[in-house]
mmCIF file of C-alpha atoms and ligand atoms in Angstrom:
data_model
loop_
_atom_site.group_PDB
_atom_site.id
_atom_site.type_symbol
_atom_site.label_atom_id
_atom_site.label_comp_id
_atom_site.label_asym_id
_atom_site.label_seq_id
_atom_site.Cartn_x
_atom_site.Cartn_y
_atom_site.Cartn_z
ATOM 1 C CA MET A 1 85.755 90.578 109.823
ATOM 2 C CA LYS A 2 89.487 90.037 109.373
ATOM 3 C CA ILE A 3 91.380 92.880 107.738
ATOM 4 C CA PRO A 4 95.124 92.670 107.100
ATOM 5 C CA LEU A 5 97.392 95.704 107.269
ATOM 6 C CA LEU A 6 98.288 95.094 103.673
ATOM 7 C CA ASP A 7 97.220 92.678 100.945
ATOM 8 C CA LEU A 8 99.783 92.079 98.230
ATOM 9 C CA LYS A 9 98.175 88.999 96.733
ATOM 10 C CA THR A 10 94.992 90.683 95.505
ATOM 11 C CA GLN A 11 97.071 93.201 93.596
ATOM 12 C CA TYR A 12 99.128 90.434 92.058
ATOM 13 C CA HIS A 13 96.007 88.634 90.890
ATOM 14 C CA SER A 14 94.726 91.800 89.216
ATOM 15 C CA ILE A 15 97.783 91.848 86.913
ATOM 16 C CA GLU A 16 98.783 88.198 87.053
ATOM 17 C CA LYS A 17 98.786 87.588 83.305
ATOM 18 C CA GLU A 18 100.999 90.543 82.511
ATOM 19 C CA ILE A 19 103.425 89.729 85.308
ATOM 20 C CA LYS A 20 103.704 86.110 84.230
ATOM 21 C CA GLY A 21 104.276 87.219 80.651
ATOM 22 C CA ALA A 22 107.057 89.586 81.686
ATOM 23 C CA VAL A 23 108.702 86.981 83.915
ATOM 24 C CA GLU A 24 108.510 84.308 81.232
ATOM 25 C CA GLU A 25 110.109 86.668 78.742
ATOM 26 C CA VAL A 26 113.082 87.229 81.043
ATOM 27 C CA LEU A 27 113.409 83.521 81.778
ATOM 28 C CA GLN A 28 113.445 82.753 78.057
ATOM 29 C CA SER A 29 115.885 85.563 77.258
ATOM 30 C CA GLY A 30 118.869 84.129 79.100
ATOM 31 C CA TYR A 31 119.652 87.679 80.262
ATOM 32 C CA TYR A 32 119.335 87.868 84.046
ATOM 33 C CA ILE A 33 121.680 90.596 85.288
ATOM 34 C CA LEU A 34 121.708 94.220 84.068
ATOM 35 C CA GLY A 35 119.813 93.436 80.921
ATOM 36 C CA PRO A 36 117.335 95.376 78.795
ATOM 37 C CA ASN A 37 114.637 95.524 81.489
ATOM 38 C CA VAL A 38 116.877 97.229 84.052
ATOM 39 C CA LYS A 39 117.929 99.769 81.447
ATOM 40 C CA ALA A 40 114.342 100.373 80.331
ATOM 41 C CA LEU A 41 113.083 100.704 83.918
ATOM 42 C CA GLU A 42 115.847 103.211 84.656
ATOM 43 C CA GLU A 43 114.759 105.282 81.685
ATOM 44 C CA GLU A 44 111.075 104.994 82.496
ATOM 45 C CA ILE A 45 111.506 106.013 86.119
ATOM 46 C CA ALA A 46 113.843 108.871 85.191
ATOM 47 C CA LYS A 47 111.170 110.096 82.790
ATOM 48 C CA TYR A 48 108.440 109.620 85.403
ATOM 49 C CA CYS A 49 110.446 111.756 87.857
ATOM 50 C CA ARG A 50 111.516 114.161 85.115
ATOM 51 C CA VAL A 51 115.210 113.695 85.820
ATOM 52 C CA LYS A 52 118.026 112.686 83.529
ATOM 53 C CA TYR A 53 119.231 109.479 85.177
ATOM 54 C CA GLY A 54 118.011 106.454 87.065
ATOM 55 C CA VAL A 55 120.329 103.772 88.401
ATOM 56 C CA GLY A 56 118.845 100.476 89.572
ATOM 57 C CA VAL A 57 120.384 98.934 92.688
ATOM 58 C CA ALA A 58 119.741 96.003 95.017
ATOM 59 C CA SER A 59 117.590 97.772 97.633
ATOM 60 C CA GLY A 60 116.391 101.103 98.935
ATOM 61 C CA THR A 61 119.051 100.891 101.618
ATOM 62 C CA ASP A 62 121.739 100.522 98.974
ATOM 63 C CA ALA A 63 120.191 103.353 96.965
ATOM 64 C CA LEU A 64 120.857 105.577 99.988
ATOM 65 C CA ARG A 65 124.261 104.101 100.758
ATOM 66 C CA LEU A 66 125.592 104.381 97.212
ATOM 67 C CA SER A 67 124.182 107.908 96.899
ATOM 68 C CA LEU A 68 126.190 109.046 99.914
ATOM 69 C CA ILE A 69 129.334 107.414 98.563
ATOM 70 C CA ALA A 70 128.788 108.838 95.084
ATOM 71 C CA LEU A 71 128.416 112.291 96.636
ATOM 72 C CA GLU A 72 131.676 111.726 98.513
ATOM 73 C CA ILE A 73 130.242 111.739 101.992
ATOM 74 C CA GLY A 74 132.278 109.613 104.360
ATOM 75 C CA GLU A 75 134.595 109.468 107.348
ATOM 76 C CA GLY A 76 133.814 112.104 109.975
ATOM 77 C CA ASP A 77 131.227 113.984 107.931
ATOM 78 C CA GLU A 78 127.971 114.932 109.599
ATOM 79 C CA VAL A 79 124.674 114.157 107.914
ATOM 80 C CA ILE A 80 121.494 115.664 109.332
ATOM 81 C CA THR A 81 118.422 113.464 109.332
ATOM 82 C CA THR A 82 115.226 112.656 111.191
ATOM 83 C CA PRO A 83 114.960 110.365 114.215
ATOM 84 C CA PHE A 84 111.439 109.354 113.130
ATOM 85 C CA THR A 85 112.159 106.910 110.321
ATOM 86 C CA PHE A 86 113.156 103.369 109.497
ATOM 87 C CA ILE A 87 116.625 102.414 110.749
ATOM 88 C CA ALA A 88 118.021 102.142 107.191
ATOM 89 C CA THR A 89 118.053 105.934 106.865
ATOM 90 C CA ALA A 90 120.605 106.374 109.643
ATOM 91 C CA GLU A 91 122.354 103.024 109.380
ATOM 92 C CA ILE A 92 123.873 103.830 106.010
ATOM 93 C CA ILE A 93 125.168 107.179 107.260
ATOM 94 C CA SER A 94 127.095 105.341 109.974
ATOM 95 C CA GLN A 95 128.226 102.607 107.611
ATOM 96 C CA VAL A 96 129.969 105.042 105.268
ATOM 97 C CA GLY A 97 131.847 106.387 108.285
ATOM 98 C CA ALA A 98 129.768 109.544 108.662
ATOM 99 C CA ILE A 99 127.829 110.647 111.746
ATOM 100 C CA PRO A 100 124.033 110.866 111.829
ATOM 101 C CA VAL A 101 122.972 114.124 113.445
ATOM 102 C CA PHE A 102 119.297 114.167 114.316
ATOM 103 C CA ALA A 103 116.887 117.083 114.220
ATOM 104 C CA ASP A 104 113.306 117.021 115.442
ATOM 105 C CA ILE A 105 110.268 116.624 113.226
ATOM 106 C CA ASP A 106 107.194 118.646 112.435
ATOM 107 C CA GLU A 107 104.222 117.602 114.532
ATOM 108 C CA LYS A 108 101.729 117.601 111.654
ATOM 109 C CA THR A 109 103.686 115.800 108.934
ATOM 110 C CA PHE A 110 106.187 113.702 110.933
ATOM 111 C CA ASN A 111 108.836 115.054 108.521
ATOM 112 C CA LEU A 112 112.061 116.918 109.353
ATOM 113 C CA ASP A 113 111.429 120.419 110.671
ATOM 114 C CA PRO A 114 113.677 122.810 108.683
ATOM 115 C CA GLU A 115 113.896 125.210 111.646
ATOM 116 C CA LYS A 116 115.358 122.436 113.787
ATOM 117 C CA VAL A 117 117.770 121.425 111.047
ATOM 118 C CA LYS A 118 119.197 124.914 110.957
ATOM 119 C CA HIS A 119 120.246 124.688 114.605
ATOM 120 C CA VAL A 120 122.331 121.541 114.230
ATOM 121 C CA ILE A 121 124.431 122.618 111.257
ATOM 122 C CA THR A 122 128.140 122.687 112.130
ATOM 123 C CA PRO A 123 131.318 123.152 110.079
ATOM 124 C CA LYS A 124 131.392 119.359 109.701
ATOM 125 C CA THR A 125 127.908 119.102 108.195
ATOM 126 C CA ARG A 126 128.086 117.832 104.634
ATOM 127 C CA ALA A 127 124.542 116.760 103.821
ATOM 128 C CA ILE A 128 120.882 116.777 104.776
ATOM 129 C CA LEU A 129 118.980 113.519 104.385
ATOM 130 C CA PRO A 130 115.243 114.227 104.599
ATOM 131 C CA VAL A 131 112.811 111.313 104.546
ATOM 132 C CA HIS A 132 109.463 111.695 102.817
ATOM 133 C CA ILE A 133 107.715 109.750 105.519
ATOM 134 C CA PHE A 134 104.541 107.685 105.016
ATOM 135 C CA GLY A 135 104.144 108.930 101.431
ATOM 136 C CA GLN A 136 104.152 112.679 102.074
ATOM 137 C CA PRO A 137 107.005 114.905 100.848
ATOM 138 C CA ALA A 138 109.058 116.723 103.452
ATOM 139 C CA ASN A 139 109.070 120.497 103.176
ATOM 140 C CA ILE A 140 112.067 120.582 100.880
ATOM 141 C CA ALA A 141 112.359 124.228 99.797
ATOM 142 C CA PRO A 142 113.666 125.533 103.150
ATOM 143 C CA LEU A 143 116.048 122.571 103.341
ATOM 144 C CA LEU A 144 117.367 123.319 99.850
ATOM 145 C CA ASN A 145 117.888 126.929 100.932
ATOM 146 C CA LEU A 146 119.914 125.814 103.924
ATOM 147 C CA ALA A 147 121.880 123.471 101.680
ATOM 148 C CA LYS A 148 122.671 126.336 99.340
ATOM 149 C CA THR A 149 123.731 128.655 102.147
ATOM 150 C CA TYR A 150 125.972 126.091 103.839
ATOM 151 C CA ASN A 151 127.076 124.227 100.718
ATOM 152 C CA LEU A 152 125.492 120.911 101.655
ATOM 153 C CA LYS A 153 124.246 117.997 99.577
ATOM 154 C CA VAL A 154 120.620 116.903 99.826
ATOM 155 C CA ILE A 155 119.816 113.203 99.518
ATOM 156 C CA GLU A 156 116.120 112.344 99.565
ATOM 157 C CA ASP A 157 114.989 109.155 101.232
ATOM 158 C CA ALA A 158 111.955 108.626 99.020
ATOM 159 C CA ALA A 159 111.635 104.920 99.879
ATOM 160 C CA GLN A 160 108.040 105.360 101.056
ATOM 161 C CA SER A 161 107.013 108.011 98.578
ATOM 162 C CA PHE A 162 107.354 106.882 95.005
ATOM 163 C CA GLY A 163 105.113 109.142 92.915
ATOM 164 C CA ALA A 164 104.592 111.811 95.590
ATOM 165 C CA LYS A 165 104.717 115.409 94.413
ATOM 166 C CA TYR A 166 106.020 118.618 95.933
ATOM 167 C CA LYS A 167 105.462 122.264 95.094
ATOM 168 C CA ASP A 168 107.135 125.119 96.937
ATOM 169 C CA SER A 169 105.123 128.139 97.979
ATOM 170 C CA SER A 170 106.371 130.538 95.291
ATOM 171 C CA SER A 171 103.566 131.501 92.934
ATOM 172 C CA ASN A 172 105.056 130.173 89.695
ATOM 173 C CA SER A 173 106.105 126.907 91.201
ATOM 174 C CA VAL A 174 105.123 123.605 89.574
ATOM 175 C CA TRP A 175 104.538 120.154 91.009
ATOM 176 C CA ARG A 176 107.709 118.072 91.001
ATOM 177 C CA LYS A 177 108.154 114.423 91.853
ATOM 178 C CA VAL A 178 110.074 113.434 94.953
ATOM 179 C CA GLY A 179 113.510 112.105 94.157
ATOM 180 C CA SER A 180 114.045 114.945 91.702
ATOM 181 C CA LEU A 181 114.324 117.680 94.327
ATOM 182 C CA GLY A 182 117.801 117.171 95.791
ATOM 183 C CA ASP A 183 121.181 115.959 94.535
ATOM 184 C CA ALA A 184 120.022 112.348 94.579
ATOM 185 C CA GLY A 185 116.783 110.571 95.434
ATOM 186 C CA ALA A 186 116.526 107.005 96.696
ATOM 187 C CA PHE A 187 113.564 104.686 96.042
ATOM 188 C CA SER A 188 112.864 101.271 97.506
ATOM 189 C CA PHE A 189 111.004 98.534 95.646
ATOM 190 C CA PHE A 190 110.511 96.456 98.784
ATOM 191 C CA PRO A 191 107.158 94.668 98.291
ATOM 192 C CA THR A 192 105.245 96.853 100.770
ATOM 193 C CA LYS A 193 106.187 100.175 99.147
ATOM 194 C CA ASN A 194 103.924 101.976 96.674
ATOM 195 C CA LEU A 195 105.921 100.571 93.773
ATOM 196 C CA GLY A 196 106.964 97.192 95.125
ATOM 197 C CA GLY A 197 108.601 94.240 93.431
ATOM 198 C CA PHE A 198 108.513 90.589 94.434
ATOM 199 C CA GLY A 199 111.755 90.840 96.338
ATOM 200 C CA ASP A 200 114.318 93.522 97.113
ATOM 201 C CA GLY A 201 115.207 96.346 94.786
ATOM 202 C CA GLY A 202 115.905 100.059 94.675
ATOM 203 C CA MET A 203 116.825 102.970 92.460
ATOM 204 C CA VAL A 204 118.627 106.290 92.645
ATOM 205 C CA VAL A 205 117.463 109.161 90.474
ATOM 206 C CA THR A 206 119.630 112.194 89.824
ATOM 207 C CA GLN A 207 120.193 115.059 87.422
ATOM 208 C CA SER A 208 123.963 114.656 87.613
ATOM 209 C CA LYS A 209 125.727 112.653 84.943
ATOM 210 C CA GLN A 210 128.780 112.367 87.139
ATOM 211 C CA VAL A 211 126.789 110.956 90.057
ATOM 212 C CA ALA A 212 124.906 108.519 87.796
ATOM 213 C CA GLU A 213 128.127 107.224 86.263
ATOM 214 C CA LYS A 214 129.705 106.769 89.652
ATOM 215 C CA LEU A 215 126.631 104.908 90.900
ATOM 216 C CA LYS A 216 126.851 102.536 87.960
ATOM 217 C CA LEU A 217 130.433 101.762 88.889
ATOM 218 C CA LEU A 218 129.666 101.408 92.589
ATOM 219 C CA ARG A 219 126.830 98.916 92.073
ATOM 220 C CA ALA A 220 129.095 96.552 90.125
ATOM 221 C CA HIS A 221 132.412 96.299 91.981
ATOM 222 C CA GLY A 222 133.691 99.729 90.978
ATOM 223 C CA GLY A 223 134.661 98.864 87.453
ATOM 224 C CA SER A 224 133.973 96.882 84.352
ATOM 225 C CA THR A 225 133.597 93.127 84.095
ATOM 226 C CA ASN A 226 134.355 93.395 80.383
ATOM 227 C CA ASN A 227 138.028 93.996 80.954
ATOM 228 C CA TYR A 228 138.216 93.402 84.726
ATOM 229 C CA SER A 229 139.615 96.840 85.484
ATOM 230 C CA TYR A 230 138.485 98.663 88.597
ATOM 231 C CA SER A 231 138.770 102.341 89.386
ATOM 232 C CA LEU A 232 137.118 102.457 92.789
ATOM 233 C CA LEU A 233 136.026 100.264 95.649
ATOM 234 C CA GLY A 234 132.570 99.014 94.768
ATOM 235 C CA TYR A 235 129.808 96.636 95.770
ATOM 236 C CA ASN A 236 127.611 93.939 94.374
ATOM 237 C CA SER A 237 124.368 95.897 94.401
ATOM 238 C CA ARG A 238 122.518 95.350 91.159
ATOM 239 C CA LEU A 239 118.794 95.370 90.517
ATOM 240 C CA ASP A 240 117.695 91.969 89.190
ATOM 241 C CA GLU A 241 116.472 91.790 85.619
ATOM 242 C CA LEU A 242 113.447 89.796 86.838
ATOM 243 C CA GLN A 243 112.475 92.455 89.370
ATOM 244 C CA ALA A 244 112.949 95.162 86.749
ATOM 245 C CA ALA A 245 110.625 93.343 84.340
ATOM 246 C CA ILE A 246 107.978 93.026 87.083
ATOM 247 C CA LEU A 247 108.390 96.650 88.134
ATOM 248 C CA ARG A 248 107.944 97.823 84.542
ATOM 249 C CA VAL A 249 104.522 96.189 84.513
ATOM 250 C CA LYS A 250 103.625 97.707 87.887
ATOM 251 C CA LEU A 251 104.881 101.185 86.972
ATOM 252 C CA LYS A 252 102.044 101.464 84.461
ATOM 253 C CA PHE A 253 99.507 101.101 87.272
ATOM 254 C CA VAL A 254 101.236 103.050 90.012
ATOM 255 C CA ASP A 255 99.417 106.364 89.517
ATOM 256 C CA GLN A 256 96.083 104.581 89.522
ATOM 257 C CA TRP A 257 97.039 102.741 92.714
ATOM 258 C CA ILE A 258 98.146 105.980 94.345
ATOM 259 C CA ALA A 259 94.782 107.563 93.424
ATOM 260 C CA GLN A 260 93.002 104.590 95.003
ATOM 261 C CA ARG A 261 95.112 104.901 98.158
ATOM 262 C CA LYS A 262 94.208 108.592 98.353
ATOM 263 C CA GLU A 263 90.516 107.797 98.034
ATOM 264 C CA LYS A 264 90.718 105.289 100.875
ATOM 265 C CA ALA A 265 92.697 107.709 103.024
ATOM 266 C CA HIS A 266 90.179 110.489 102.469
ATOM 267 C CA LEU A 267 87.309 108.178 103.341
ATOM 268 C CA TYR A 268 89.051 107.256 106.610
ATOM 269 C CA SER A 269 89.773 110.902 107.391
ATOM 270 C CA ASN A 270 86.202 112.005 106.698
ATOM 271 C CA LEU A 271 84.755 109.242 108.817
ATOM 272 C CA LEU A 272 87.198 109.948 111.650
ATOM 273 C CA SER A 273 86.759 113.725 111.606
ATOM 274 C CA SER A 274 84.278 113.998 114.500
ATOM 275 C CA PRO A 275 85.709 116.479 117.034
ATOM 276 C CA SER A 276 84.553 114.259 119.869
ATOM 277 C CA LEU A 277 86.948 111.492 118.778
ATOM 278 C CA PRO A 278 90.401 111.806 120.379
ATOM 279 C CA VAL A 279 91.979 110.849 117.060
ATOM 280 C CA GLU A 280 94.084 112.996 114.762
ATOM 281 C CA THR A 281 94.005 112.072 111.078
ATOM 282 C CA PRO A 282 96.963 112.686 108.704
ATOM 283 C CA SER A 283 97.589 116.277 107.627
ATOM 284 C CA GLU A 284 98.012 117.019 103.948
ATOM 285 C CA MET A 285 100.072 120.124 103.360
ATOM 286 C CA SER A 286 99.431 122.584 100.529
ATOM 287 C CA TYR A 287 102.960 121.982 99.236
ATOM 288 C CA SER A 288 102.588 118.250 98.969
ATOM 289 C CA SER A 289 100.604 115.530 97.302
ATOM 290 C CA HIS A 290 100.459 112.657 99.780
ATOM 291 C CA THR A 291 100.592 109.110 98.371
ATOM 292 C CA PHE A 292 99.537 107.295 101.570
ATOM 293 C CA CYS A 293 102.020 104.475 101.476
ATOM 294 C CA VAL A 294 100.979 104.338 105.123
ATOM 295 C CA TYR A 295 97.842 105.796 106.772
ATOM 296 C CA THR A 296 98.775 106.942 110.249
ATOM 297 C CA ILE A 297 96.486 108.361 112.900
ATOM 298 C CA ARG A 298 97.528 109.514 116.331
ATOM 299 C CA THR A 299 95.798 109.185 119.669
ATOM 300 C CA PRO A 300 96.938 109.285 123.289
ATOM 301 C CA TYR A 301 95.110 105.948 123.777
ATOM 302 C CA ARG A 302 97.149 104.224 121.100
ATOM 303 C CA ASP A 303 98.172 100.989 122.826
ATOM 304 C CA LYS A 304 94.687 100.144 124.064
ATOM 305 C CA LEU A 305 93.133 101.018 120.721
ATOM 306 C CA LYS A 306 95.638 98.797 118.942
ATOM 307 C CA GLN A 307 94.832 95.899 121.228
ATOM 308 C CA TYR A 308 91.090 96.409 120.789
ATOM 309 C CA LEU A 309 91.336 96.506 116.995
ATOM 310 C CA GLU A 310 93.468 93.365 117.039
ATOM 311 C CA GLU A 311 90.729 91.593 119.016
ATOM 312 C CA GLU A 312 88.217 92.740 116.406
ATOM 313 C CA GLY A 313 90.287 91.291 113.544
ATOM 314 C CA VAL A 314 91.939 94.521 112.367
ATOM 315 C CA LYS A 315 95.707 94.466 111.955
ATOM 316 C CA THR A 316 97.532 97.693 112.675
ATOM 317 C CA LYS A 317 101.162 98.640 113.070
ATOM 318 C CA ILE A 318 103.268 101.164 114.933
ATOM 319 C CA TYR A 319 105.625 103.022 112.632
ATOM 320 C CA TYR A 320 107.746 103.758 114.702
ATOM 321 C CA PRO A 321 107.743 102.755 118.374
ATOM 322 C CA ILE A 322 111.265 103.994 119.207
ATOM 323 C CA PRO A 323 112.919 107.077 117.698
ATOM 324 C CA LEU A 324 116.378 106.406 116.301
ATOM 325 C CA HIS A 325 118.225 108.608 118.805
ATOM 326 C CA LEU A 326 116.989 106.317 121.600
ATOM 327 C CA GLN A 327 117.861 103.046 119.864
ATOM 328 C CA GLU A 328 120.444 100.907 121.598
ATOM 329 C CA VAL A 329 122.603 100.842 118.479
ATOM 330 C CA TYR A 330 122.915 104.647 118.679
ATOM 331 C CA ARG A 331 123.599 104.936 122.396
ATOM 332 C CA LYS A 332 127.160 105.898 121.505
ATOM 333 C CA LEU A 333 125.943 109.077 119.856
ATOM 334 C CA GLY A 334 125.027 110.369 123.317
ATOM 335 C CA TYR A 335 121.446 111.450 122.809
ATOM 336 C CA HIS A 336 118.928 111.379 125.659
ATOM 337 C CA LYS A 337 115.231 111.094 126.210
ATOM 338 C CA GLY A 338 113.764 114.561 125.787
ATOM 339 C CA ASP A 339 116.185 115.632 123.043
ATOM 340 C CA PHE A 340 113.516 115.420 120.325
ATOM 341 C CA PRO A 341 110.181 115.741 122.107
ATOM 342 C CA VAL A 342 108.049 115.925 118.956
ATOM 343 C CA ALA A 343 109.428 112.674 117.565
ATOM 344 C CA GLU A 344 109.278 111.008 120.969
ATOM 345 C CA LYS A 345 105.619 111.954 121.444
ATOM 346 C CA ALA A 346 104.802 110.730 117.933
ATOM 347 C CA CYS A 347 106.323 107.352 118.805
ATOM 348 C CA GLN A 348 103.887 107.144 121.745
ATOM 349 C CA GLU A 349 100.813 108.091 119.750
ATOM 350 C CA VAL A 350 101.017 106.873 116.155
ATOM 351 C CA LEU A 351 99.020 103.973 114.810
ATOM 352 C CA SER A 352 98.967 102.920 111.167
ATOM 353 C CA LEU A 353 95.715 101.468 109.872
ATOM 354 C CA PRO A 354 95.258 99.055 106.954
ATOM 355 C CA ILE A 355 95.679 100.757 103.601
ATOM 356 C CA TYR A 356 96.177 99.432 100.083
ATOM 357 C CA PRO A 357 94.563 100.192 96.733
ATOM 358 C CA GLU A 358 92.262 97.172 96.929
ATOM 359 C CA LEU A 359 91.000 97.848 100.473
ATOM 360 C CA LYS A 360 87.183 97.855 100.353
ATOM 361 C CA GLU A 361 84.998 100.734 101.496
ATOM 362 C CA LYS A 362 83.003 98.435 103.707
ATOM 363 C CA GLU A 363 86.233 97.387 105.397
ATOM 364 C CA ILE A 364 87.063 101.022 106.134
ATOM 365 C CA HIS A 365 83.559 101.485 107.552
ATOM 366 C CA TYR A 366 84.065 98.422 109.719
ATOM 367 C CA ILE A 367 87.404 99.722 111.054
ATOM 368 C CA VAL A 368 85.990 103.183 111.768
ATOM 369 C CA ASP A 369 82.946 101.659 113.483
ATOM 370 C CA LYS A 370 85.267 99.718 115.739
ATOM 371 C CA ILE A 371 87.291 102.838 116.531
ATOM 372 C CA ASN A 372 84.072 104.670 117.414
ATOM 373 C CA LYS A 373 82.937 101.780 119.531
ATOM 374 C CA PHE A 374 86.246 101.720 121.378
ATOM 375 C CA PHE A 375 85.990 105.388 122.270
ATOM 376 C CA CYS A 376 82.309 105.106 123.245
ATOM 377 C CA GLY A 377 83.035 102.311 125.685
ATOM 378 C CA SER A 378 84.907 102.619 128.947
ATOM 379 C CA PHE A 379 88.258 102.453 127.162
ATOM 380 C CA LYS A 380 90.273 104.403 129.686
HETATM 381 C C1 PLP B 1 111.893 100.828 103.258
HETATM 382 C C2 PLP B 1 112.719 101.974 103.652
HETATM 383 C C3 PLP B 1 114.104 102.022 103.387
HETATM 384 C C4 PLP B 1 114.894 100.854 102.902
HETATM 385 O O1 PLP B 1 114.462 100.255 101.755
HETATM 386 P P1 PLP B 1 114.844 98.713 101.463
HETATM 387 O O2 PLP B 1 114.471 98.544 100.033
HETATM 388 O O3 PLP B 1 114.024 97.883 102.383
HETATM 389 O O4 PLP B 1 116.294 98.552 101.699
HETATM 390 C C5 PLP B 1 114.773 103.177 103.693
HETATM 391 N N1 PLP B 1 114.163 104.226 104.233
HETATM 392 C C6 PLP B 1 112.837 104.209 104.533
HETATM 393 C C7 PLP B 1 112.218 105.415 105.133
HETATM 394 C C8 PLP B 1 112.086 103.079 104.271
HETATM 395 O O5 PLP B 1 110.792 103.057 104.581
#
């Protein structure tokens, strides 16, 4: 059996007619940049996240970048983030002139550990940038408390976690969507994310009118093309009208797709729960509703298991093989091996298995059978 890590085509075929209709409508409209679909998607996603504003931009990376700029984080400022994430998270901190300061992660969730964050706050710290990794919200409440105490901004990297929900431990707390928890939340519509377009795209959600207005300026050269007057240094970072039209169709299905992902993840976890298997399945915390953008197990025999599964037709991926503090590009920051042992160990042990809403149960059984077979054999 051949099982891909991800299958985007099957999903497209399930909604092909609607997508083609939406695309055709845009093509016929003559309105291709910042038209009615971008505006409607911004409103729909703001409503979905129960925030006041959504601002569509060209990518998830730009959603993060423009958020930092809109929140006036720049030259010499320190921004605390996780070393266990995609490079974009840290790259944009450096590109606005700020300094990424890493803190180690929690072993169970792979998300920033608030206790570790506390220890790296300095007088130069201006913001915390937690990532909701793999589809599971970071433990935000303690981070928001730190932010309040030290007067810091909180920017959520929710690129992998569209639709994920968080609830703090206080008794009257309600479920809230990621993106709505900090000062700004960044989503990516890269095709492989839970809400993915057919190209690049992103969005920032925020409760602040001031931040939303600034983002709208920043994404279009810092001013107005009606009268060609510019108040600040901006970018060309707009969300395409075509992508917005496609994403509006997909938004209607996203909760259903998340539910299907959860089902698949739970089937994997049940089948892999035997204590004799040296495999750890993903933890789901009481404060979070995991959306399983990625399904990641860990095992000390990762590399050999990956190779075995590959031979048996199962594609897997390592998110992430190298923590950011040990990347060549960040050598200048002066971190060393051993600085963040939890993240470093995770990089040695994680393996992401195929997951998507359309993944079949019999495929999951096949993958788990192969994993069992690997560990029964003389794998070491
Ligand atoms: C995908 C991703 C991004 C960047 O999103 P793009 O739309 O690809 O620019 C940022 N952070 C994380 C954690 C991501 O997974």
